[in-house]
Amino acid sequence: MNLSSEHCNISDWLRLEATVKASVYVVTFCFATFITIIIIAIVSQNSKLRKEVRYILLCHHLLCICSYCGLGVVFQGMRALLANSPVLICWLVFGVQLSFGEGILFTLALMAVNTYLAICWPLKSLSFVDSVKYRILAGTWIIIILKNVCLFVIESTNSTPVAVLKSEPLCPVTLNGTPVRAIGMVFVLLPVSVILISYSLIYQEGKRAGHFNRSNIKARKTVLIHLLQVGLHVIPFLVFIGLGKMCGVFFFILNLVLFGVFAFAQCFNPLIYGLWNRELQSRLYYWMCCQLWCGHTINSKGPV
């Protein structure tokens, strides 16, 4: 663990940091879950949308965000409240949260690839993507889970069984060594590279077809917003991995600022990738009207 040159007690910083992060995670979880429930309700009630790969990936992506934020509340809450949980439980909660965090990026990469195939290879890709969509999702999750299990096994070789089962108030985590952080960066840069390559190919195809001319502000704005959103995900994550845990006022503020940027991105993911979609916007209006009409009808009947 890295320490700054100034004298400090890192446990005090970790508890204060955990308190702030748990509070932010609660807000992010509530907002993201609210939007996710609406989007999933709209998709599940329409047979056409349920079969489309982009909406399957979107719902999968939104569920990853909700799970990640929900487990963030649990893990940071355990730290902030000094829950004195066994180290193994802390590792399990943190490991599952880390897996969902990587699932957010990998589903973004799959969404970018699916968009590229739909735009550049519309005739050939439809049947192919439809036939392999669940196998690709399953394979992605197998890779993520196996990678994290292997990293935890490698990092825990220095710990005795007694230490793993021992209760710790601040719920320490492993995965802070240099090799592990390097592997973490690879697993961040891999989906980011896929996203950037996909969007560059989409831009080239759109420019060739005339979709990205000056008059089509909507198309250019969509690409720029998506790239900005990916940057808000990746840059804080890479800095987190690169710095590790450091102590001091500067690193504490830097950590919280980066975390705030990352949480902001999580909050607006459902809006940008979900409700920014024109089809979902139109169906949202119809869905809200149906909910209001049904509620009004039930209330007007009164008790039986």
PDB file of C-alpha atoms in Angstrom:
ATOM      1  CA  MET A   1       0.000   0.000   0.000  1.00  0.00           C
ATOM      2  CA  ASN A   2       1.392   3.413  -0.902  1.00  0.00           C
ATOM      3  CA  LEU A   3       1.584   6.215   1.631  1.00  0.00           C
ATOM      4  CA  SER A   4       2.282   9.895   1.126  1.00  0.00           C
ATOM      5  CA  SER A   5       5.268  11.516   2.807  1.00  0.00           C
ATOM      6  CA  GLU A   6       3.088  13.283   5.401  1.00  0.00           C
ATOM      7  CA  HIS A   7       2.237  11.468   8.599  1.00  0.00           C
ATOM      8  CA  CYS A   8      -1.313  10.215   8.778  1.00  0.00           C
ATOM      9  CA  ASN A   9      -3.537   7.336   9.833  1.00  0.00           C
ATOM     10  CA  ILE A  10      -4.892   5.777   6.659  1.00  0.00           C
ATOM     11  CA  SER A  11      -7.748   4.053   8.503  1.00  0.00           C
ATOM     12  CA  ASP A  12      -9.262   7.472   9.321  1.00  0.00           C
ATOM     13  CA  TRP A  13      -9.135   8.454   5.652  1.00  0.00           C
ATOM     14  CA  LEU A  14     -10.644   5.142   4.549  1.00  0.00           C
ATOM     15  CA  ARG A  15     -13.610   5.475   6.900  1.00  0.00           C
ATOM     16  CA  LEU A  16     -14.295   9.095   5.903  1.00  0.00           C
ATOM     17  CA  GLU A  17     -13.945   8.160   2.229  1.00  0.00           C
ATOM     18  CA  ALA A  18     -16.279   5.189   2.687  1.00  0.00           C
ATOM     19  CA  THR A  19     -18.929   7.389   4.343  1.00  0.00           C
ATOM     20  CA  VAL A  20     -18.931   9.845   1.439  1.00  0.00           C
ATOM     21  CA  LYS A  21     -18.897   7.089  -1.195  1.00  0.00           C
ATOM     22  CA  ALA A  22     -21.725   5.154   0.469  1.00  0.00           C
ATOM     23  CA  SER A  23     -23.896   8.302   0.442  1.00  0.00           C
ATOM     24  CA  VAL A  24     -23.148   8.960  -3.238  1.00  0.00           C
ATOM     25  CA  TYR A  25     -23.816   5.312  -4.113  1.00  0.00           C
ATOM     26  CA  VAL A  26     -27.247   5.509  -2.454  1.00  0.00           C
ATOM     27  CA  VAL A  27     -28.253   8.495  -4.624  1.00  0.00           C
ATOM     28  CA  THR A  28     -26.793   6.907  -7.772  1.00  0.00           C
ATOM     29  CA  PHE A  29     -28.459   3.559  -7.071  1.00  0.00           C
ATOM     30  CA  CYS A  30     -31.897   5.121  -6.513  1.00  0.00           C
ATOM     31  CA  PHE A  31     -31.741   7.272  -9.635  1.00  0.00           C
ATOM     32  CA  ALA A  32     -30.311   4.563 -11.910  1.00  0.00           C
ATOM     33  CA  THR A  33     -32.755   1.943 -10.602  1.00  0.00           C
ATOM     34  CA  PHE A  34     -35.738   4.249 -11.147  1.00  0.00           C
ATOM     35  CA  ILE A  35     -34.817   4.894 -14.798  1.00  0.00           C
ATOM     36  CA  THR A  36     -33.858   1.228 -15.328  1.00  0.00           C
ATOM     37  CA  ILE A  37     -37.240  -0.010 -14.086  1.00  0.00           C
ATOM     38  CA  ILE A  38     -39.019   2.319 -16.515  1.00  0.00           C
ATOM     39  CA  ILE A  39     -36.868   1.252 -19.487  1.00  0.00           C
ATOM     40  CA  ILE A  40     -37.145  -2.467 -18.709  1.00  0.00           C
ATOM     41  CA  ALA A  41     -40.922  -2.106 -18.287  1.00  0.00           C
ATOM     42  CA  ILE A  42     -41.189  -0.414 -21.706  1.00  0.00           C
ATOM     43  CA  VAL A  43     -39.015  -3.064 -23.404  1.00  0.00           C
ATOM     44  CA  SER A  44     -40.657  -6.056 -21.701  1.00  0.00           C
ATOM     45  CA  GLN A  45     -44.169  -4.946 -22.717  1.00  0.00           C
ATOM     46  CA  ASN A  46     -43.283  -4.782 -26.409  1.00  0.00           C
ATOM     47  CA  SER A  47     -42.601  -8.055 -28.247  1.00  0.00           C
ATOM     48  CA  LYS A  48     -40.623  -6.323 -30.985  1.00  0.00           C
ATOM     49  CA  LEU A  49     -38.237  -4.555 -28.604  1.00  0.00           C
ATOM     50  CA  ARG A  50     -37.715  -7.729 -26.551  1.00  0.00           C
ATOM     51  CA  LYS A  51     -36.215  -9.475 -29.593  1.00  0.00           C
ATOM     52  CA  GLU A  52     -33.851  -6.684 -30.630  1.00  0.00           C
ATOM     53  CA  VAL A  53     -30.229  -7.214 -29.597  1.00  0.00           C
ATOM     54  CA  ARG A  54     -29.584  -3.538 -28.807  1.00  0.00           C
ATOM     55  CA  TYR A  55     -32.366  -3.484 -26.224  1.00  0.00           C
ATOM     56  CA  ILE A  56     -31.254  -6.784 -24.707  1.00  0.00           C
ATOM     57  CA  LEU A  57     -27.746  -5.335 -24.311  1.00  0.00           C
ATOM     58  CA  LEU A  58     -29.174  -2.057 -23.001  1.00  0.00           C
ATOM     59  CA  CYS A  59     -31.216  -3.801 -20.289  1.00  0.00           C
ATOM     60  CA  HIS A  60     -28.203  -5.958 -19.428  1.00  0.00           C
ATOM     61  CA  HIS A  61     -26.053  -2.825 -19.187  1.00  0.00           C
ATOM     62  CA  LEU A  62     -28.539  -1.027 -16.940  1.00  0.00           C
ATOM     63  CA  LEU A  63     -28.847  -4.034 -14.624  1.00  0.00           C
ATOM     64  CA  CYS A  64     -25.041  -4.055 -14.307  1.00  0.00           C
ATOM     65  CA  ILE A  65     -25.120  -0.386 -13.270  1.00  0.00           C
ATOM     66  CA  CYS A  66     -27.822  -0.973 -10.650  1.00  0.00           C
ATOM     67  CA  SER A  67     -26.038  -4.048  -9.263  1.00  0.00           C
ATOM     68  CA  TYR A  68     -22.696  -2.220  -9.169  1.00  0.00           C
ATOM     69  CA  CYS A  69     -24.147   0.767  -7.298  1.00  0.00           C
ATOM     70  CA  GLY A  70     -26.179  -1.431  -4.950  1.00  0.00           C
ATOM     71  CA  LEU A  71     -23.118  -3.490  -3.993  1.00  0.00           C
ATOM     72  CA  GLY A  72     -21.195  -0.213  -3.635  1.00  0.00           C
ATOM     73  CA  VAL A  73     -23.717   0.834  -0.976  1.00  0.00           C
ATOM     74  CA  VAL A  74     -23.214  -2.498   0.818  1.00  0.00           C
ATOM     75  CA  PHE A  75     -19.408  -2.534   0.662  1.00  0.00           C
ATOM     76  CA  GLN A  76     -18.806   1.127   1.506  1.00  0.00           C
ATOM     77  CA  GLY A  77     -21.514   0.935   4.173  1.00  0.00           C
ATOM     78  CA  MET A  78     -19.689  -1.992   5.809  1.00  0.00           C
ATOM     79  CA  ARG A  79     -16.553   0.146   5.895  1.00  0.00           C
ATOM     80  CA  ALA A  80     -18.236   3.339   7.076  1.00  0.00           C
ATOM     81  CA  LEU A  81     -20.144   1.590   9.872  1.00  0.00           C
ATOM     82  CA  LEU A  82     -17.127  -0.512  10.941  1.00  0.00           C
ATOM     83  CA  ALA A  83     -19.229  -3.645  10.513  1.00  0.00           C
ATOM     84  CA  ASN A  84     -16.327  -5.882  11.617  1.00  0.00           C
ATOM     85  CA  SER A  85     -17.071  -8.381   8.859  1.00  0.00           C
ATOM     86  CA  PRO A  86     -14.851 -11.373   8.008  1.00  0.00           C
ATOM     87  CA  VAL A  87     -12.241 -10.571   5.375  1.00  0.00           C
ATOM     88  CA  LEU A  88     -13.632 -13.319   3.120  1.00  0.00           C
ATOM     89  CA  ILE A  89     -17.071 -11.641   3.078  1.00  0.00           C
ATOM     90  CA  CYS A  90     -15.442  -8.304   2.226  1.00  0.00           C
ATOM     91  CA  TRP A  91     -13.552  -9.919  -0.634  1.00  0.00           C
ATOM     92  CA  LEU A  92     -16.695 -11.587  -1.977  1.00  0.00           C
ATOM     93  CA  VAL A  93     -18.751  -8.374  -1.945  1.00  0.00           C
ATOM     94  CA  PHE A  94     -15.913  -6.372  -3.493  1.00  0.00           C
ATOM     95  CA  GLY A  95     -15.227  -9.070  -6.089  1.00  0.00           C
ATOM     96  CA  VAL A  96     -18.853  -9.244  -7.226  1.00  0.00           C
ATOM     97  CA  GLN A  97     -19.031  -5.442  -7.402  1.00  0.00           C
ATOM     98  CA  LEU A  98     -15.826  -5.371  -9.442  1.00  0.00           C
ATOM     99  CA  SER A  99     -17.288  -7.956 -11.828  1.00  0.00           C
ATOM    100  CA  PHE A 100     -20.415  -5.862 -12.391  1.00  0.00           C
ATOM    101  CA  GLY A 101     -18.220  -2.778 -12.904  1.00  0.00           C
ATOM    102  CA  GLU A 102     -16.320  -4.575 -15.652  1.00  0.00           C
ATOM    103  CA  GLY A 103     -19.646  -5.813 -17.003  1.00  0.00           C
ATOM    104  CA  ILE A 104     -20.677  -2.155 -17.478  1.00  0.00           C
ATOM    105  CA  LEU A 105     -17.694  -1.505 -19.759  1.00  0.00           C
ATOM    106  CA  PHE A 106     -17.932  -4.805 -21.626  1.00  0.00           C
ATOM    107  CA  THR A 107     -21.642  -4.334 -22.363  1.00  0.00           C
ATOM    108  CA  LEU A 108     -20.838  -0.837 -23.637  1.00  0.00           C
ATOM    109  CA  ALA A 109     -18.272  -2.442 -25.961  1.00  0.00           C
ATOM    110  CA  LEU A 110     -20.822  -5.010 -27.156  1.00  0.00           C
ATOM    111  CA  MET A 111     -23.372  -2.246 -27.755  1.00  0.00           C
ATOM    112  CA  ALA A 112     -20.809  -0.332 -29.842  1.00  0.00           C
ATOM    113  CA  VAL A 113     -19.959  -3.431 -31.902  1.00  0.00           C
ATOM    114  CA  ASN A 114     -23.652  -4.193 -32.424  1.00  0.00           C
ATOM    115  CA  THR A 115     -24.251  -0.602 -33.609  1.00  0.00           C
ATOM    116  CA  TYR A 116     -21.320  -0.848 -36.011  1.00  0.00           C
ATOM    117  CA  LEU A 117     -22.602  -4.130 -37.478  1.00  0.00           C
ATOM    118  CA  ALA A 118     -26.138  -2.774 -37.800  1.00  0.00           C
ATOM    119  CA  ILE A 119     -24.919   0.343 -39.649  1.00  0.00           C
ATOM    120  CA  CYS A 120     -22.094  -1.041 -41.772  1.00  0.00           C
ATOM    121  CA  TRP A 121     -23.345  -4.613 -42.374  1.00  0.00           C
ATOM    122  CA  PRO A 122     -27.136  -4.370 -41.981  1.00  0.00           C
ATOM    123  CA  LEU A 123     -28.074  -7.399 -44.115  1.00  0.00           C
ATOM    124  CA  LYS A 124     -25.397  -9.888 -43.087  1.00  0.00           C
ATOM    125  CA  SER A 125     -25.186  -9.046 -39.376  1.00  0.00           C
ATOM    126  CA  LEU A 126     -28.846  -9.398 -38.383  1.00  0.00           C
ATOM    127  CA  SER A 127     -29.115 -13.188 -38.415  1.00  0.00           C
ATOM    128  CA  PHE A 128     -25.541 -13.682 -37.186  1.00  0.00           C
ATOM    129  CA  VAL A 129     -25.905 -11.379 -34.179  1.00  0.00           C
ATOM    130  CA  ASP A 130     -29.286 -12.856 -33.312  1.00  0.00           C
ATOM    131  CA  SER A 131     -27.852 -16.390 -33.277  1.00  0.00           C
ATOM    132  CA  VAL A 132     -24.804 -15.646 -31.078  1.00  0.00           C
ATOM    133  CA  LYS A 133     -26.038 -12.890 -28.745  1.00  0.00           C
ATOM    134  CA  TYR A 134     -26.558 -15.064 -25.654  1.00  0.00           C
ATOM    135  CA  ARG A 135     -23.377 -17.069 -26.228  1.00  0.00           C
ATOM    136  CA  ILE A 136     -21.328 -13.872 -26.445  1.00  0.00           C
ATOM    137  CA  LEU A 137     -22.908 -12.520 -23.251  1.00  0.00           C
ATOM    138  CA  ALA A 138     -22.275 -15.804 -21.448  1.00  0.00           C
ATOM    139  CA  GLY A 139     -18.679 -15.938 -22.702  1.00  0.00           C
ATOM    140  CA  THR A 140     -18.067 -12.353 -21.587  1.00  0.00           C
ATOM    141  CA  TRP A 141     -19.266 -13.098 -18.075  1.00  0.00           C
ATOM    142  CA  ILE A 142     -17.241 -16.311 -17.870  1.00  0.00           C
ATOM    143  CA  ILE A 143     -14.061 -14.387 -18.788  1.00  0.00           C
ATOM    144  CA  ILE A 144     -14.781 -11.633 -16.242  1.00  0.00           C
ATOM    145  CA  ILE A 145     -15.565 -14.061 -13.415  1.00  0.00           C
ATOM    146  CA  LEU A 146     -12.602 -16.343 -14.106  1.00  0.00           C
ATOM    147  CA  LYS A 147     -10.234 -13.368 -14.298  1.00  0.00           C
ATOM    148  CA  ASN A 148     -11.393 -11.970 -10.942  1.00  0.00           C
ATOM    149  CA  VAL A 149     -11.344 -15.379  -9.238  1.00  0.00           C
ATOM    150  CA  CYS A 150      -7.778 -15.964 -10.447  1.00  0.00           C
ATOM    151  CA  LEU A 151      -6.666 -12.526  -9.256  1.00  0.00           C
ATOM    152  CA  PHE A 152      -8.169 -13.069  -5.818  1.00  0.00           C
ATOM    153  CA  VAL A 153      -6.516 -16.486  -5.562  1.00  0.00           C
ATOM    154  CA  ILE A 154      -3.142 -15.015  -6.558  1.00  0.00           C
ATOM    155  CA  GLU A 155      -3.412 -12.123  -4.117  1.00  0.00           C
ATOM    156  CA  SER A 156      -4.645 -14.333  -1.259  1.00  0.00           C
ATOM    157  CA  THR A 157      -1.659 -16.703  -1.437  1.00  0.00           C
ATOM    158  CA  ASN A 158       0.153 -14.413   1.018  1.00  0.00           C
ATOM    159  CA  SER A 159      -2.700 -14.694   3.550  1.00  0.00           C
ATOM    160  CA  THR A 160      -3.270 -17.552   5.977  1.00  0.00           C
ATOM    161  CA  PRO A 161      -6.731 -19.176   6.366  1.00  0.00           C
ATOM    162  CA  VAL A 162      -6.962 -17.612   9.826  1.00  0.00           C
ATOM    163  CA  ALA A 163      -6.333 -14.132   8.377  1.00  0.00           C
ATOM    164  CA  VAL A 164      -8.958 -14.662   5.655  1.00  0.00           C
ATOM    165  CA  LEU A 165     -11.628 -15.604   8.217  1.00  0.00           C
ATOM    166  CA  LYS A 166     -10.618 -12.902  10.689  1.00  0.00           C
ATOM    167  CA  SER A 167     -13.036 -10.004  11.214  1.00  0.00           C
ATOM    168  CA  GLU A 168     -11.820  -6.553  10.198  1.00  0.00           C
ATOM    169  CA  PRO A 169     -13.688  -3.297  10.996  1.00  0.00           C
ATOM    170  CA  LEU A 170     -12.594  -1.452   7.828  1.00  0.00           C
ATOM    171  CA  CYS A 171     -13.263  -4.361   5.475  1.00  0.00           C
ATOM    172  CA  PRO A 172      -9.904  -4.432   3.637  1.00  0.00           C
ATOM    173  CA  VAL A 173      -9.656  -5.481   0.016  1.00  0.00           C
ATOM    174  CA  THR A 174      -6.983  -7.220  -1.936  1.00  0.00           C
ATOM    175  CA  LEU A 175      -6.088  -6.473  -5.592  1.00  0.00           C
ATOM    176  CA  ASN A 176      -3.772  -3.585  -4.717  1.00  0.00           C
ATOM    177  CA  GLY A 177      -0.519  -5.093  -6.012  1.00  0.00           C
ATOM    178  CA  THR A 178       1.221  -3.763  -9.117  1.00  0.00           C
ATOM    179  CA  PRO A 179       0.702  -6.877 -11.317  1.00  0.00           C
ATOM    180  CA  VAL A 180      -2.980  -6.966 -10.414  1.00  0.00           C
ATOM    181  CA  ARG A 181      -3.423  -3.268 -11.199  1.00  0.00           C
ATOM    182  CA  ALA A 182      -1.675  -3.808 -14.542  1.00  0.00           C
ATOM    183  CA  ILE A 183      -4.105  -6.628 -15.417  1.00  0.00           C
ATOM    184  CA  GLY A 184      -6.973  -4.371 -14.333  1.00  0.00           C
ATOM    185  CA  MET A 185      -5.814  -1.678 -16.734  1.00  0.00           C
ATOM    186  CA  VAL A 186      -5.681  -4.221 -19.559  1.00  0.00           C
ATOM    187  CA  PHE A 187      -9.285  -5.240 -18.852  1.00  0.00           C
ATOM    188  CA  VAL A 188     -10.304  -1.578 -18.939  1.00  0.00           C
ATOM    189  CA  LEU A 189      -8.362  -0.659 -22.072  1.00  0.00           C
ATOM    190  CA  LEU A 190      -9.577  -3.733 -23.998  1.00  0.00           C
ATOM    191  CA  PRO A 191     -13.301  -2.785 -24.116  1.00  0.00           C
ATOM    192  CA  VAL A 192     -12.390   0.895 -24.502  1.00  0.00           C
ATOM    193  CA  SER A 193     -10.313   0.046 -27.584  1.00  0.00           C
ATOM    194  CA  VAL A 194     -13.244  -1.913 -29.027  1.00  0.00           C
ATOM    195  CA  ILE A 195     -15.569   1.055 -28.378  1.00  0.00           C
ATOM    196  CA  LEU A 196     -13.226   3.585 -29.984  1.00  0.00           C
ATOM    197  CA  ILE A 197     -12.575   1.401 -33.033  1.00  0.00           C
ATOM    198  CA  SER A 198     -16.308   0.747 -33.477  1.00  0.00           C
ATOM    199  CA  TYR A 199     -17.216   4.431 -33.255  1.00  0.00           C
ATOM    200  CA  SER A 200     -14.412   5.442 -35.623  1.00  0.00           C
ATOM    201  CA  LEU A 201     -15.685   2.917 -38.184  1.00  0.00           C
ATOM    202  CA  ILE A 202     -19.258   4.141 -37.636  1.00  0.00           C
ATOM    203  CA  TYR A 203     -18.116   7.729 -38.160  1.00  0.00           C
ATOM    204  CA  GLN A 204     -16.277   6.836 -41.373  1.00  0.00           C
ATOM    205  CA  GLU A 205     -19.307   4.986 -42.739  1.00  0.00           C
ATOM    206  CA  GLY A 206     -21.652   7.785 -41.715  1.00  0.00           C
ATOM    207  CA  LYS A 207     -19.419  10.414 -43.273  1.00  0.00           C
ATOM    208  CA  ARG A 208     -19.191   8.409 -46.492  1.00  0.00           C
ATOM    209  CA  ALA A 209     -22.981   8.032 -46.607  1.00  0.00           C
ATOM    210  CA  GLY A 210     -23.519  11.718 -45.810  1.00  0.00           C
ATOM    211  CA  HIS A 211     -25.048  11.225 -42.350  1.00  0.00           C
ATOM    212  CA  PHE A 212     -22.451  13.372 -40.578  1.00  0.00           C
ATOM    213  CA  ASN A 213     -22.785  16.497 -42.679  1.00  0.00           C
ATOM    214  CA  ARG A 214     -23.239  19.921 -41.091  1.00  0.00           C
ATOM    215  CA  SER A 215     -27.005  19.756 -41.245  1.00  0.00           C
ATOM    216  CA  ASN A 216     -27.206  16.506 -39.269  1.00  0.00           C
ATOM    217  CA  ILE A 217     -26.372  17.866 -35.837  1.00  0.00           C
ATOM    218  CA  LYS A 218     -28.222  15.049 -34.048  1.00  0.00           C
ATOM    219  CA  ALA A 219     -25.950  12.280 -35.392  1.00  0.00           C
ATOM    220  CA  ARG A 220     -22.725  14.117 -34.584  1.00  0.00           C
ATOM    221  CA  LYS A 221     -23.979  15.102 -31.138  1.00  0.00           C
ATOM    222  CA  THR A 222     -24.931  11.483 -30.348  1.00  0.00           C
ATOM    223  CA  VAL A 223     -21.445  10.193 -31.191  1.00  0.00           C
ATOM    224  CA  LEU A 224     -19.753  12.952 -29.190  1.00  0.00           C
ATOM    225  CA  ILE A 225     -21.971  12.393 -26.150  1.00  0.00           C
ATOM    226  CA  HIS A 226     -21.333   8.644 -26.226  1.00  0.00           C
ATOM    227  CA  LEU A 227     -17.564   9.181 -26.450  1.00  0.00           C
ATOM    228  CA  LEU A 228     -17.681  11.714 -23.602  1.00  0.00           C
ATOM    229  CA  GLN A 229     -19.658   9.255 -21.497  1.00  0.00           C
ATOM    230  CA  VAL A 230     -17.090   6.528 -22.122  1.00  0.00           C
ATOM    231  CA  GLY A 231     -14.339   8.954 -21.109  1.00  0.00           C
ATOM    232  CA  LEU A 232     -16.131   9.742 -17.837  1.00  0.00           C
ATOM    233  CA  HIS A 233     -16.191   6.001 -17.132  1.00  0.00           C
ATOM    234  CA  VAL A 234     -12.636   5.177 -18.052  1.00  0.00           C
ATOM    235  CA  ILE A 235     -10.430   8.095 -16.953  1.00  0.00           C
ATOM    236  CA  PRO A 236     -11.369   7.978 -13.220  1.00  0.00           C
ATOM    237  CA  PHE A 237     -11.083   4.180 -13.254  1.00  0.00           C
ATOM    238  CA  LEU A 238      -7.586   4.256 -14.751  1.00  0.00           C
ATOM    239  CA  VAL A 239      -6.423   6.883 -12.239  1.00  0.00           C
ATOM    240  CA  PHE A 240      -7.876   4.801  -9.386  1.00  0.00           C
ATOM    241  CA  ILE A 241      -5.971   1.750 -10.560  1.00  0.00           C
ATOM    242  CA  GLY A 242      -2.773   3.682 -11.240  1.00  0.00           C
ATOM    243  CA  LEU A 243      -2.577   5.462  -7.882  1.00  0.00           C
ATOM    244  CA  GLY A 244      -3.792   2.715  -5.589  1.00  0.00           C
ATOM    245  CA  LYS A 245      -4.518   3.816  -2.017  1.00  0.00           C
ATOM    246  CA  MET A 246      -2.635   6.906  -0.871  1.00  0.00           C
ATOM    247  CA  CYS A 247      -3.008   9.004   2.238  1.00  0.00           C
ATOM    248  CA  GLY A 248      -3.302  12.757   2.673  1.00  0.00           C
ATOM    249  CA  VAL A 249      -5.667  15.638   1.987  1.00  0.00           C
ATOM    250  CA  PHE A 250      -4.698  16.008  -1.671  1.00  0.00           C
ATOM    251  CA  PHE A 251      -5.190  12.335  -2.537  1.00  0.00           C
ATOM    252  CA  PHE A 252      -8.394  12.215  -0.501  1.00  0.00           C
ATOM    253  CA  ILE A 253      -9.884  15.143  -2.449  1.00  0.00           C
ATOM    254  CA  LEU A 254      -8.580  13.758  -5.770  1.00  0.00           C
ATOM    255  CA  ASN A 255     -10.121  10.367  -4.992  1.00  0.00           C
ATOM    256  CA  LEU A 256     -13.516  11.879  -4.203  1.00  0.00           C
ATOM    257  CA  VAL A 257     -13.466  14.154  -7.266  1.00  0.00           C
ATOM    258  CA  LEU A 258     -12.703  11.207  -9.550  1.00  0.00           C
ATOM    259  CA  PHE A 259     -15.336   9.130  -7.797  1.00  0.00           C
ATOM    260  CA  GLY A 260     -17.857  11.952  -8.251  1.00  0.00           C
ATOM    261  CA  VAL A 261     -17.127  12.038 -11.993  1.00  0.00           C
ATOM    262  CA  PHE A 262     -17.538   8.259 -12.198  1.00  0.00           C
ATOM    263  CA  ALA A 263     -20.814   8.349 -10.213  1.00  0.00           C
ATOM    264  CA  PHE A 264     -22.090  11.151 -12.480  1.00  0.00           C
ATOM    265  CA  ALA A 265     -21.447   8.908 -15.483  1.00  0.00           C
ATOM    266  CA  GLN A 266     -23.331   6.032 -13.839  1.00  0.00           C
ATOM    267  CA  CYS A 267     -26.327   8.282 -13.128  1.00  0.00           C
ATOM    268  CA  PHE A 268     -26.637   9.509 -16.692  1.00  0.00           C
ATOM    269  CA  ASN A 269     -25.927   6.209 -18.448  1.00  0.00           C
ATOM    270  CA  PRO A 270     -29.610   5.179 -18.385  1.00  0.00           C
ATOM    271  CA  LEU A 271     -30.573   8.567 -19.819  1.00  0.00           C
ATOM    272  CA  ILE A 272     -27.942   8.713 -22.555  1.00  0.00           C
ATOM    273  CA  TYR A 273     -28.095   5.103 -23.742  1.00  0.00           C
ATOM    274  CA  GLY A 274     -31.762   4.603 -22.905  1.00  0.00           C
ATOM    275  CA  LEU A 275     -34.072   7.592 -22.977  1.00  0.00           C
ATOM    276  CA  TRP A 276     -31.902   9.405 -25.568  1.00  0.00           C
ATOM    277  CA  ASN A 277     -33.222   6.777 -27.988  1.00  0.00           C
ATOM    278  CA  ARG A 278     -36.094   8.194 -30.064  1.00  0.00           C
ATOM    279  CA  GLU A 279     -38.069   4.958 -30.092  1.00  0.00           C
ATOM    280  CA  LEU A 280     -37.888   4.643 -26.318  1.00  0.00           C
ATOM    281  CA  GLN A 281     -38.827   8.305 -25.945  1.00  0.00           C
ATOM    282  CA  SER A 282     -41.993   7.812 -27.976  1.00  0.00           C
ATOM    283  CA  ARG A 283     -42.879   4.617 -26.147  1.00  0.00           C
ATOM    284  CA  LEU A 284     -42.160   6.277 -22.793  1.00  0.00           C
ATOM    285  CA  TYR A 285     -44.872   8.836 -23.498  1.00  0.00           C
ATOM    286  CA  TYR A 286     -47.303   6.045 -24.445  1.00  0.00           C
ATOM    287  CA  TRP A 287     -46.301   3.989 -21.378  1.00  0.00           C
ATOM    288  CA  MET A 288     -46.791   6.940 -19.002  1.00  0.00           C
ATOM    289  CA  CYS A 289     -50.197   7.680 -20.501  1.00  0.00           C
ATOM    290  CA  CYS A 290     -51.188   4.021 -20.012  1.00  0.00           C
ATOM    291  CA  GLN A 291     -50.014   4.055 -16.397  1.00  0.00           C
ATOM    292  CA  LEU A 292     -51.873   7.272 -15.643  1.00  0.00           C
ATOM    293  CA  TRP A 293     -55.017   6.055 -17.424  1.00  0.00           C
ATOM    294  CA  CYS A 294     -54.986   2.687 -15.645  1.00  0.00           C
ATOM    295  CA  GLY A 295     -54.421   4.402 -12.294  1.00  0.00           C
ATOM    296  CA  HIS A 296     -57.240   6.851 -12.989  1.00  0.00           C
ATOM    297  CA  THR A 297     -59.571   4.017 -14.025  1.00  0.00           C
ATOM    298  CA  ILE A 298     -58.857   1.992 -10.880  1.00  0.00           C
ATOM    299  CA  ASN A 299     -59.310   5.026  -8.629  1.00  0.00           C
ATOM    300  CA  SER A 300     -62.555   6.025 -10.342  1.00  0.00           C
ATOM    301  CA  LYS A 301     -64.062   2.572  -9.697  1.00  0.00           C
ATOM    302  CA  GLY A 302     -63.428   2.928  -5.982  1.00  0.00           C
ATOM    303  CA  PRO A 303     -63.452   0.066  -3.477  1.00  0.00           C
ATOM    304  CA  VAL A 304     -65.486  -2.993  -4.352  1.00  0.00           C
TER     305      VAL A 304
END
